[in-house]
XYZ file of C-alpha atoms in Angstrom:
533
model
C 36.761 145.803 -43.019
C 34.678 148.460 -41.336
C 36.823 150.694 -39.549
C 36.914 151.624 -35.714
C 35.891 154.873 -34.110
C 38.379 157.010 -32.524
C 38.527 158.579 -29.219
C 36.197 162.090 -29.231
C 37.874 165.816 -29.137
C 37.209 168.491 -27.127
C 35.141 170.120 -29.965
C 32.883 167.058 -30.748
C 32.525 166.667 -26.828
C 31.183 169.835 -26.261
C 28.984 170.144 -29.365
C 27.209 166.584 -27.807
C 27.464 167.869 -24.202
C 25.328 170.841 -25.253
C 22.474 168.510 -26.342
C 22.447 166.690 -22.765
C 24.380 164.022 -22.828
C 27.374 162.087 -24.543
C 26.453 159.374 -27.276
C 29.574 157.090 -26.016
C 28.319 155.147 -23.265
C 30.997 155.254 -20.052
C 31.450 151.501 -20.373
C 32.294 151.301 -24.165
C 36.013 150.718 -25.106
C 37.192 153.304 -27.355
C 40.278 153.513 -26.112
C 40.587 149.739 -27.500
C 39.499 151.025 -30.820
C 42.931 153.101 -31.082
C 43.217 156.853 -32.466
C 42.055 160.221 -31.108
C 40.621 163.318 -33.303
C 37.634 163.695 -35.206
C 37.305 163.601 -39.002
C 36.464 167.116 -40.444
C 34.410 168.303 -44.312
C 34.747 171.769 -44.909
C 31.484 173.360 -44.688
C 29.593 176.495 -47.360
C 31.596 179.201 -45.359
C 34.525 177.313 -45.980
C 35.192 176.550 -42.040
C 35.458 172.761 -41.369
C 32.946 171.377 -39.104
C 33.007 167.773 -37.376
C 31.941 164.971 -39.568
C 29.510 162.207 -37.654
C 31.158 158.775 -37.396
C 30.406 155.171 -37.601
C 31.512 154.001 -33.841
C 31.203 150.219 -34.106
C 30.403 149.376 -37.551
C 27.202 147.863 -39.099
C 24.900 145.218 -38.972
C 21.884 143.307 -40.453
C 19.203 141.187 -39.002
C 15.823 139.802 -39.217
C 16.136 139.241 -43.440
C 12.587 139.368 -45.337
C 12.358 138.658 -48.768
C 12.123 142.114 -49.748
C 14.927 143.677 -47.898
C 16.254 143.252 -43.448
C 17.072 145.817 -40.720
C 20.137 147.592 -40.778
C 21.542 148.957 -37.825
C 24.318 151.656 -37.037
C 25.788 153.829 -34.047
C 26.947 157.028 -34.317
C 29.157 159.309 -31.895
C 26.865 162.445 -32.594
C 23.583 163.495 -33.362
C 23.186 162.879 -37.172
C 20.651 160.673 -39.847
C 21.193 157.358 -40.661
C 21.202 156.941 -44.146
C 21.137 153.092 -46.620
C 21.870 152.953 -50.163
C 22.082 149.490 -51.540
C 22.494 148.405 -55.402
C 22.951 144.700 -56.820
C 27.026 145.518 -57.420
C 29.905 146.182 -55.382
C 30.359 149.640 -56.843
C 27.038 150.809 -55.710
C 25.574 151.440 -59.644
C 22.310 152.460 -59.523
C 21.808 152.534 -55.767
C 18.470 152.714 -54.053
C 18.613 155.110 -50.943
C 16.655 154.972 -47.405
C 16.185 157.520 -44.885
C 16.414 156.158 -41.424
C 15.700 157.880 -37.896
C 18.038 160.302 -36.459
C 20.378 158.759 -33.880
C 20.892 160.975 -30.093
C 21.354 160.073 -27.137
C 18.073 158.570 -26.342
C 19.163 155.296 -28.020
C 22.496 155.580 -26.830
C 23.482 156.823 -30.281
C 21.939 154.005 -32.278
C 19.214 153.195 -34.575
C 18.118 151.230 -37.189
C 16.049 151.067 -40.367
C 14.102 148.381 -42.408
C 14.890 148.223 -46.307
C 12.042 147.173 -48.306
C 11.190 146.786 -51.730
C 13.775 144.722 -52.678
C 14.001 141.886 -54.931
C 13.842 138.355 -53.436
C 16.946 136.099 -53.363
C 19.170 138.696 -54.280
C 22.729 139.643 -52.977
C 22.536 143.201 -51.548
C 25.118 145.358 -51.059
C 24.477 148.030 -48.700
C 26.297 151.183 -47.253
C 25.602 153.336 -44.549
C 26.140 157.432 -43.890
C 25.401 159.605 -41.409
C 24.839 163.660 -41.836
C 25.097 165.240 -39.047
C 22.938 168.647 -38.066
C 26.187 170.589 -39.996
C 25.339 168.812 -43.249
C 28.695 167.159 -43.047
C 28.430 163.789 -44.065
C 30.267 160.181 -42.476
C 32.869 157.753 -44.174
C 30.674 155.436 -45.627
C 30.664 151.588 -44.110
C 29.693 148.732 -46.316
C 28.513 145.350 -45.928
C 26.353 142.284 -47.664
C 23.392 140.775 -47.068
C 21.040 138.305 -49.342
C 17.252 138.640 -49.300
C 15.090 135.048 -48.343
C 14.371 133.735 -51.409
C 11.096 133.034 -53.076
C 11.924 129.783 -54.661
C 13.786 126.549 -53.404
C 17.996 126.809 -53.594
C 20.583 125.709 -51.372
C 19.754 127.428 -48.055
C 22.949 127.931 -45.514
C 22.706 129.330 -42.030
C 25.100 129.190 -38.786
C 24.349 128.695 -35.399
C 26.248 129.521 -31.900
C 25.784 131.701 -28.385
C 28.181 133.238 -25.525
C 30.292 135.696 -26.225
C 33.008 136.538 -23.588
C 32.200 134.761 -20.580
C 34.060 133.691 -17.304
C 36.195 136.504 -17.804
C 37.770 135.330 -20.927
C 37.831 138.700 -23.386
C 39.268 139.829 -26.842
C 42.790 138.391 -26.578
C 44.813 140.151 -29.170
C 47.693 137.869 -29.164
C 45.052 134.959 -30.679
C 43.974 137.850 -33.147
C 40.642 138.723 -31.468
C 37.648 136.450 -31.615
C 38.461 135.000 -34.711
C 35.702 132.411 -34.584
C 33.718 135.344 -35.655
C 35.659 135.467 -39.535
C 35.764 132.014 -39.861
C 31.589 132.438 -39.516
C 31.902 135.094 -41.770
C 34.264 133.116 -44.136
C 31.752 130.245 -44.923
C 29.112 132.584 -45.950
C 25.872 132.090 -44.706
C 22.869 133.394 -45.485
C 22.187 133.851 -42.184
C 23.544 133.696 -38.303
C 21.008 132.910 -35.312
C 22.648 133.741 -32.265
C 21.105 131.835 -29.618
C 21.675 134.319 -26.673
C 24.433 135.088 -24.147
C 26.068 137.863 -26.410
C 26.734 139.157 -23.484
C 28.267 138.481 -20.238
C 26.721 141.197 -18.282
C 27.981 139.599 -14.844
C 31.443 138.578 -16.198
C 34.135 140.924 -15.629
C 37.284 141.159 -17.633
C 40.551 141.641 -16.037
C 43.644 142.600 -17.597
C 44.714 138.585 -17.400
C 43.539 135.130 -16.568
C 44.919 131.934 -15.811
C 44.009 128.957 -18.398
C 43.744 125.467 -16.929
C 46.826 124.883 -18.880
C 48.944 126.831 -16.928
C 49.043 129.728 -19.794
C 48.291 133.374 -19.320
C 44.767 134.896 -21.270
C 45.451 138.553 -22.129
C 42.600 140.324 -22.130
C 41.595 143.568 -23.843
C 40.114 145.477 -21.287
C 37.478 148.223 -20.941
C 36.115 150.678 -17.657
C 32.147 148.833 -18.601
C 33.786 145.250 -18.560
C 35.872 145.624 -15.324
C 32.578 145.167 -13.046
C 29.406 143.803 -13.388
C 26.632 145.862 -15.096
C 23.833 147.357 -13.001
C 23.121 150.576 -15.054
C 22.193 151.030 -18.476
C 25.119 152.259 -19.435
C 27.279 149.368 -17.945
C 24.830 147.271 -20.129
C 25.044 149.220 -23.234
C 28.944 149.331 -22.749
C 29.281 145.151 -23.092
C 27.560 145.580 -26.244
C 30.241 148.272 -27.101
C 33.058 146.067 -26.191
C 32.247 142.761 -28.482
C 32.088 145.962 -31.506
C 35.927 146.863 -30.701
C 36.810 143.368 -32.242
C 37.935 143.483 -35.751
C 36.078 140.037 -36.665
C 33.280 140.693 -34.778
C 32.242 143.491 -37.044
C 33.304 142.053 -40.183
C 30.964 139.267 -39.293
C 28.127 142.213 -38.332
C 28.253 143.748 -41.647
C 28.286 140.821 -44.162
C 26.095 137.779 -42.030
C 22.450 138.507 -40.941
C 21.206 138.022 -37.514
C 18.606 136.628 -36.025
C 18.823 137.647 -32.541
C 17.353 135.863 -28.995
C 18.482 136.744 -25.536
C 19.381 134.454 -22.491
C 20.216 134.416 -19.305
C 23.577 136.770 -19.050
C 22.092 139.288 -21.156
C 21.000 140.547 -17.636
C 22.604 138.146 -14.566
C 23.362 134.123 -14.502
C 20.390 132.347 -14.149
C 17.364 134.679 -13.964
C 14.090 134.695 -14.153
C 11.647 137.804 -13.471
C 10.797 138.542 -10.009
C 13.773 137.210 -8.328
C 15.700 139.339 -5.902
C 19.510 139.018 -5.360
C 19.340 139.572 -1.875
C 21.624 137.211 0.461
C 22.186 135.501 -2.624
C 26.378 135.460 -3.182
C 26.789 137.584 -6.229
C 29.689 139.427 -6.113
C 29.925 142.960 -7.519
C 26.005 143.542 -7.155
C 24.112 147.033 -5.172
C 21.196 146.217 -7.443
C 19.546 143.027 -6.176
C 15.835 143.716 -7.642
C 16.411 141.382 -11.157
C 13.506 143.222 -12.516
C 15.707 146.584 -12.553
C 18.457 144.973 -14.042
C 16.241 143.113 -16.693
C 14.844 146.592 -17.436
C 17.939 148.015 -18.635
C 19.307 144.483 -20.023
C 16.341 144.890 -22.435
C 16.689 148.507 -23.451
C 20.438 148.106 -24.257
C 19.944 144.459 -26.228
C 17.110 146.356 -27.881
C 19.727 149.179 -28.772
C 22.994 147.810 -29.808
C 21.140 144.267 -31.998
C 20.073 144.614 -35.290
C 16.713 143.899 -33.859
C 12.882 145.496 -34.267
C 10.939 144.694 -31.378
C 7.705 145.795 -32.783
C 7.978 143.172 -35.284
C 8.000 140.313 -32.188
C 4.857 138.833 -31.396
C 4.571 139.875 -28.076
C 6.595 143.343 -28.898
C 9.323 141.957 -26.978
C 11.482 139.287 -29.135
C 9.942 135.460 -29.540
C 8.541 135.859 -33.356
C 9.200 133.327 -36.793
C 11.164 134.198 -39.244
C 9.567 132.373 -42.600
C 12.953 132.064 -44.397
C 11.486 130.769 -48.110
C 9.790 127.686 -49.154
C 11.754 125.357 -47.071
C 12.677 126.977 -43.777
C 10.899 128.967 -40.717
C 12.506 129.223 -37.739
C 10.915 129.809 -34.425
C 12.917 132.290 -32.533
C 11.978 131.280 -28.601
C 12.064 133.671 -25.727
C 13.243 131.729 -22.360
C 13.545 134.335 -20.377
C 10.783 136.804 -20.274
C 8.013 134.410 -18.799
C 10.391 131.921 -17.272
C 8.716 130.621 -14.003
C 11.019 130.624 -10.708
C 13.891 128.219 -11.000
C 13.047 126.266 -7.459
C 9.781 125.055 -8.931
C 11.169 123.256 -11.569
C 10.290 120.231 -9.878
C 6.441 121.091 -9.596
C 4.084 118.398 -11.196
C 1.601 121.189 -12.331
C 3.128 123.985 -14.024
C 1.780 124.845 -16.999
C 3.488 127.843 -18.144
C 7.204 126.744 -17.261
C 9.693 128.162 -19.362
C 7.580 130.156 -22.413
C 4.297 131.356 -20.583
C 1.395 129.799 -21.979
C 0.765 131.950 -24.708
C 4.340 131.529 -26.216
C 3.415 128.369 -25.677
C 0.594 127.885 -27.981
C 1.882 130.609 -30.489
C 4.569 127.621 -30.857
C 2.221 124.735 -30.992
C -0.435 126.580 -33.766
C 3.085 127.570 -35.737
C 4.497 124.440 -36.044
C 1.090 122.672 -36.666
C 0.466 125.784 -39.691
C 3.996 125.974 -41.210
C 3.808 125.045 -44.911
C 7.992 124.913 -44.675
C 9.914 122.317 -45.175
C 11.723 122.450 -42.333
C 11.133 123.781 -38.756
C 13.704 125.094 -37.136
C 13.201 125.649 -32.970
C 15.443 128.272 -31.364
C 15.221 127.013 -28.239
C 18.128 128.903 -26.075
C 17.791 126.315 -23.500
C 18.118 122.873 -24.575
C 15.656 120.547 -23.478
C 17.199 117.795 -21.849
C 20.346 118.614 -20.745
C 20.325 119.143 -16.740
C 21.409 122.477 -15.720
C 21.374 123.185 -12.030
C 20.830 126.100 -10.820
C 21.504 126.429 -6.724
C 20.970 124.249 -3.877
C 18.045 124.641 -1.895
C 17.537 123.467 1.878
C 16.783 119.549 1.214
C 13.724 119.940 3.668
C 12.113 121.872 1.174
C 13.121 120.099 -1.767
C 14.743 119.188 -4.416
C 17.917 121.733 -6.733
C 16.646 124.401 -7.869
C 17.128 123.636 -11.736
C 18.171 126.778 -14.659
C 16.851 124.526 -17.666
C 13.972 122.275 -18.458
C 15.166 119.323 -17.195
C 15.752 118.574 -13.755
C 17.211 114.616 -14.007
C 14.824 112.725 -13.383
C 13.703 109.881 -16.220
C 9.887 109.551 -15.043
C 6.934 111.775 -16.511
C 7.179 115.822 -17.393
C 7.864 117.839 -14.093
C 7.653 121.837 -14.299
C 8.628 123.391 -17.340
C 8.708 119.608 -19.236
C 5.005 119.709 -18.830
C 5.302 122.757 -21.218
C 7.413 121.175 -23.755
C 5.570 117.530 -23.755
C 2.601 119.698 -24.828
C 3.950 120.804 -27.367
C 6.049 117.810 -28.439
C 2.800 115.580 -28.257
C 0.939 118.205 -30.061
C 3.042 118.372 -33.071
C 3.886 114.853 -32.847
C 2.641 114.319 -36.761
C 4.457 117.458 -37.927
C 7.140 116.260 -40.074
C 10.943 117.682 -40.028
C 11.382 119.821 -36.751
C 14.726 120.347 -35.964
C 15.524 121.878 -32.110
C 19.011 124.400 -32.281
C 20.357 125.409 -28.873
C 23.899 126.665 -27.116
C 23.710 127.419 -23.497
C 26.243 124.705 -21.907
C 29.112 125.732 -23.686
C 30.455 122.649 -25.597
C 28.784 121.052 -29.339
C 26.391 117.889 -29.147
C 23.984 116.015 -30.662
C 21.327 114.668 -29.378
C 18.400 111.999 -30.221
C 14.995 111.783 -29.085
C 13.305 108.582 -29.071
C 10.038 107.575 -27.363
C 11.041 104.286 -26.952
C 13.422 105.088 -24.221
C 11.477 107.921 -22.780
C 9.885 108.392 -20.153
C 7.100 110.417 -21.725
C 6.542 108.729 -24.987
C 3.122 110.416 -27.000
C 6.251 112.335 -29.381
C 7.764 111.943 -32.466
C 11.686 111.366 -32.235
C 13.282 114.220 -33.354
C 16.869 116.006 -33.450
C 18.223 118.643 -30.548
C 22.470 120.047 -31.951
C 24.062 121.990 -29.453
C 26.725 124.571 -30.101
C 28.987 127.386 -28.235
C 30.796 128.752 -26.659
C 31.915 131.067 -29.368
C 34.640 133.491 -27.016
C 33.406 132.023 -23.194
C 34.835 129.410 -20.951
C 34.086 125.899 -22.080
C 32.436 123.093 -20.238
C 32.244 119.221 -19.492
C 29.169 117.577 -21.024
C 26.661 117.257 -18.596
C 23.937 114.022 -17.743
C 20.765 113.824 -19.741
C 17.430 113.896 -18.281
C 15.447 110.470 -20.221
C 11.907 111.886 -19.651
C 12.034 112.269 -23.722
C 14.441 109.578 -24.415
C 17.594 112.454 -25.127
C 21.071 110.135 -25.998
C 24.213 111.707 -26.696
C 25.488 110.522 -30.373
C 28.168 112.735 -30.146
C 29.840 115.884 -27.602
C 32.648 117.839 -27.768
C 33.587 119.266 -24.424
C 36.718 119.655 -21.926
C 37.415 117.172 -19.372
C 38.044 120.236 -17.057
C 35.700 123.497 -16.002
C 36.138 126.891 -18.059
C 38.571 126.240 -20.121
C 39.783 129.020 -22.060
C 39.116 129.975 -26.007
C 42.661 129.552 -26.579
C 42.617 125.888 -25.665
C 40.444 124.491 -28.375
C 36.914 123.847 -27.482
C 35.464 127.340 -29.164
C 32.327 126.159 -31.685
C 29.898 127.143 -33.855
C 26.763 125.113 -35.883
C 26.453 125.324 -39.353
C 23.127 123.884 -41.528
C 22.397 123.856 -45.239
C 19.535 122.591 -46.670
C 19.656 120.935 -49.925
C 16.355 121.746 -52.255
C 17.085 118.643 -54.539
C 16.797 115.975 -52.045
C 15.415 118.041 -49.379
C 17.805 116.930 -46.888
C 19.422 119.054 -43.519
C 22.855 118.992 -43.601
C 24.186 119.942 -39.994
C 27.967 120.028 -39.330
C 29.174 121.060 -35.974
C 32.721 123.147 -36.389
C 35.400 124.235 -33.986
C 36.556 128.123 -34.375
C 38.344 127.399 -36.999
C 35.337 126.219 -39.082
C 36.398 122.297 -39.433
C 33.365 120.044 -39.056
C 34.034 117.876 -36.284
C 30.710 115.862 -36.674
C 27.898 115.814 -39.772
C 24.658 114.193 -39.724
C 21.872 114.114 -42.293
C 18.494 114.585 -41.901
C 16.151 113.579 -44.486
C 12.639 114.916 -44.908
C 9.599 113.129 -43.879
């Protein structure tokens, strides 16, 4: 278990404060982490000197068949080193040489390994070496490499990480969702956004719907909303001071895509907070807040955003013969919620480029199966606010808007590019967002908009955030509910039992996709089958 970084002394603060500027953001929670003192290695004149340290473990992302990104943070300026061998006890390791890590980046970086054999387990390690020469405590972790030939493929799905106020409790033992993911092994997690509630508070305590008290763990970044980079980076800093959260980082893979509290509930570029009633906020230009939303995600996830089509985040990761998975940005060129009723948008929720990067994917992919990261699902209704009824209809977060007739807004988007991949066989669409687990059908026959294939949509979340009732279906592409798991009340706690996470495994034998939708525990509380087309 990668261990937790302890509070900075005077000597380590004043060696960073002579560079410019502290590493440790003034939101992170390192009191939470426990400890105070630096580690020390003697150095040639025999004086000890301040070792660099690991501050909130490891992580990997964005696997490739020849290696993935590994990402660190450390409390001084220092370089990142990798080794990695095929055993545990690092025999015959291959090393790396990643960037140096200051203050620019908040203290983190990351490096892609390469060169590595496909469909191997990797065991990695990280060090730091400071400017001294004095080297870190190693942290470990695991990661495999995407495979070159067919075999049993398993991957996890989930999204929104300590929302509605509801934090790292430590009388539950943290957000233990996070080892139970961990536990099943999977080759890889896609975290479908919301890892962050930048405009969700944590107090000290909360009241659950059944009349229990939620203890939080609390932090100076998560008592107020964040409107400066540093509040941003600080949320990130805060999921890292959970024991299972970091376990998870350091042996499961990420494939990382942002959503909508990443920055503030509901965006979409160009709006302006003004007389809108969000408490907490100075900052009402969403573009600002955006800006720094991005720089911090890009900072603290074991993400490249040079590798993204756009440079930004939407991009496919080809996972082996019989998986890609098409990693959707929602946010970024998401038109203004209010129009969502507009019979001629064609850019809606992707932009149209996004839009036809998707389409000429899907219609190219050689893989067995397609997976769609879509972190807004695509029929459930999700209003966003009221808006005068002389003007028109709800302003609307999602896709849908509730009405059954023909694609309105950003469904105009989607029906392109569910009509144009109609005869591409074995797309599968994997969302969170509404915090509860479904499943739902699409079927042309009950749609409203019929020139589609029927295909699959599975829900899943929240994995530490309040939980949800299911809400109503919009039928303009025949969506049915064949099964939900959601509270009968609003934001119900994560101690009270509706915490989940998706899990899929493809089978290379029969070429079928297995998806079981688990509590935070890990039991499956539904399993369907797909078979190939």
């Amino acid at each position: 278990m990668p261990e937790t970084n302890p509070m900075l002394n005077r000597r380590t603060l004043l060696r960073a404060g002579a560079i410019g500027a502290l590493l440790i953001p003034a939101g992170s929670a390192l009191a939470a982490c426990g400890g105070s003192g630096s580690a020390t290695s003697p150095s040639s004149s025999g004086l000890a000197v301040p070792r660099p340290r690991l501050t909130h473990g490891i992580a990997s992302g964005d696997p490739r068949a020849d290696g993935a990104l590994i990402w660190a943070r450390s409390d001084t300026p220092a370089t990142m080193f990798v080794e990695t061998s095929a055993t545990e006890s690092f025999t015959n390791t291959k090393q790396f040489t990643g960037p140096m890590l200051t203050p620019a980046s908040d203290g983190t970086g990351r490096v892609r390994l390469t060169g590595l054999e496909p469909g191997q387990t990797v065991h990695y390690r990280v060090i730091l070496e400071g400017e001294s020469g004095a080297r870190s405590e190693p942290l470990t972790g695991v990661f495999t490499t995407v495979p070159a030939r067919p075999g049993t493929l398993r991957f996890a799905w989930s999204g929104d990480v300590v929302g509605q106020g509801w934090g790292i409790n430590e009388s539950m033992g943290g957000m233990a969702i996070f080892g139970a993911i961990a536990d099943l092994r999977p080759d890889f997690f896609l975290h479908s956004g919301d890892a962050i509630y930048a405009d969700g508070p944590v107090a000290e305590s909360q009241k659950q719907n059944n009349g229990g008290t939620y203890v939080n763990v609390t932090t100076d970044a998560k008592s107020h909303v964040a409107e400066t980079l540093d509040d941003f980076r600080g949320n990130y800093a805060y999921n890292l001071t959970d024991s299972h959260y970091r376990r998870f980082a350091a042996n499961v893979p990420q494939i990382v895509q942002w959503d909508d509290h990443e920055v503030v509930n509901n965006w979409f570029p160009g709006e302006s907070l003004a007389g809108q009633d969000r408490k907490g906020y100075t900052e009402t230009d969403v573009d600002t807040l955006a800006g720094f939303a991005a720089q911090a995600w890009q900072e603290w996830q074991p993400v490249q955003p040079s590798e993204a089509v756009d440079g930004r985040l939407y991009r496919k990761i080809a996972y082996g013969p019989d998986l890609d998975v098409f990693v959707l940005d929602m946010r970024s060129y998401k038109d203004p919620n209010p129009n969502a009723w507009s019979p001629n948008s064609p850019e809606g929720v992707l932009g149209a480029k996004q839009t036809q990067w998707l389409i000429n994917g899907l219609t190219t992919s050689s893989a067995t199966w397609k997976v769609v990261a879509n972190d807004l699902p695509l029929s459930i209704v999700v209003p966003d606010k009221a808006t005068d009824p002389v003007v028109g209809p709800k302003s609307m977060e999602g896709v849908a808007q509730g009405d059954n007739g023909q694609p309105l807004g950003r469904e105009i988007a989607f029906s392109r590019v569910l009509s144009q991949t109609k005869n591409v066989p074995n797309i599968v669409y994997l969302t969170a967002d509404v915090h509860y687990t479904a499943a739902i059908s699409y079927e042309p026959s009950r749609a409203g908009f019929t020139d589609f294939a029927p295909f699959w949509e599975f829900v899943s979340g929240p994995l530490n955030a309040g939980a949800f009732p299911e809400s109503p279906l919009d039928g303009t592409f025949g969506a049915r509910y064949e099964f939900v798991h959601a509270p009968t009340e609003a934001n119900v706690s994560p101690a009270e039992g509706f915490q989940h996470f998706g899990e899929v495994t493809i089978n290379p034998e029969d070429r079928t996709f297995t998806v079981n939708l688990r509590d935070a525990k890990g039991v499956s509380l539904y399993s369907k089958v797909l078979t190939a087309r």
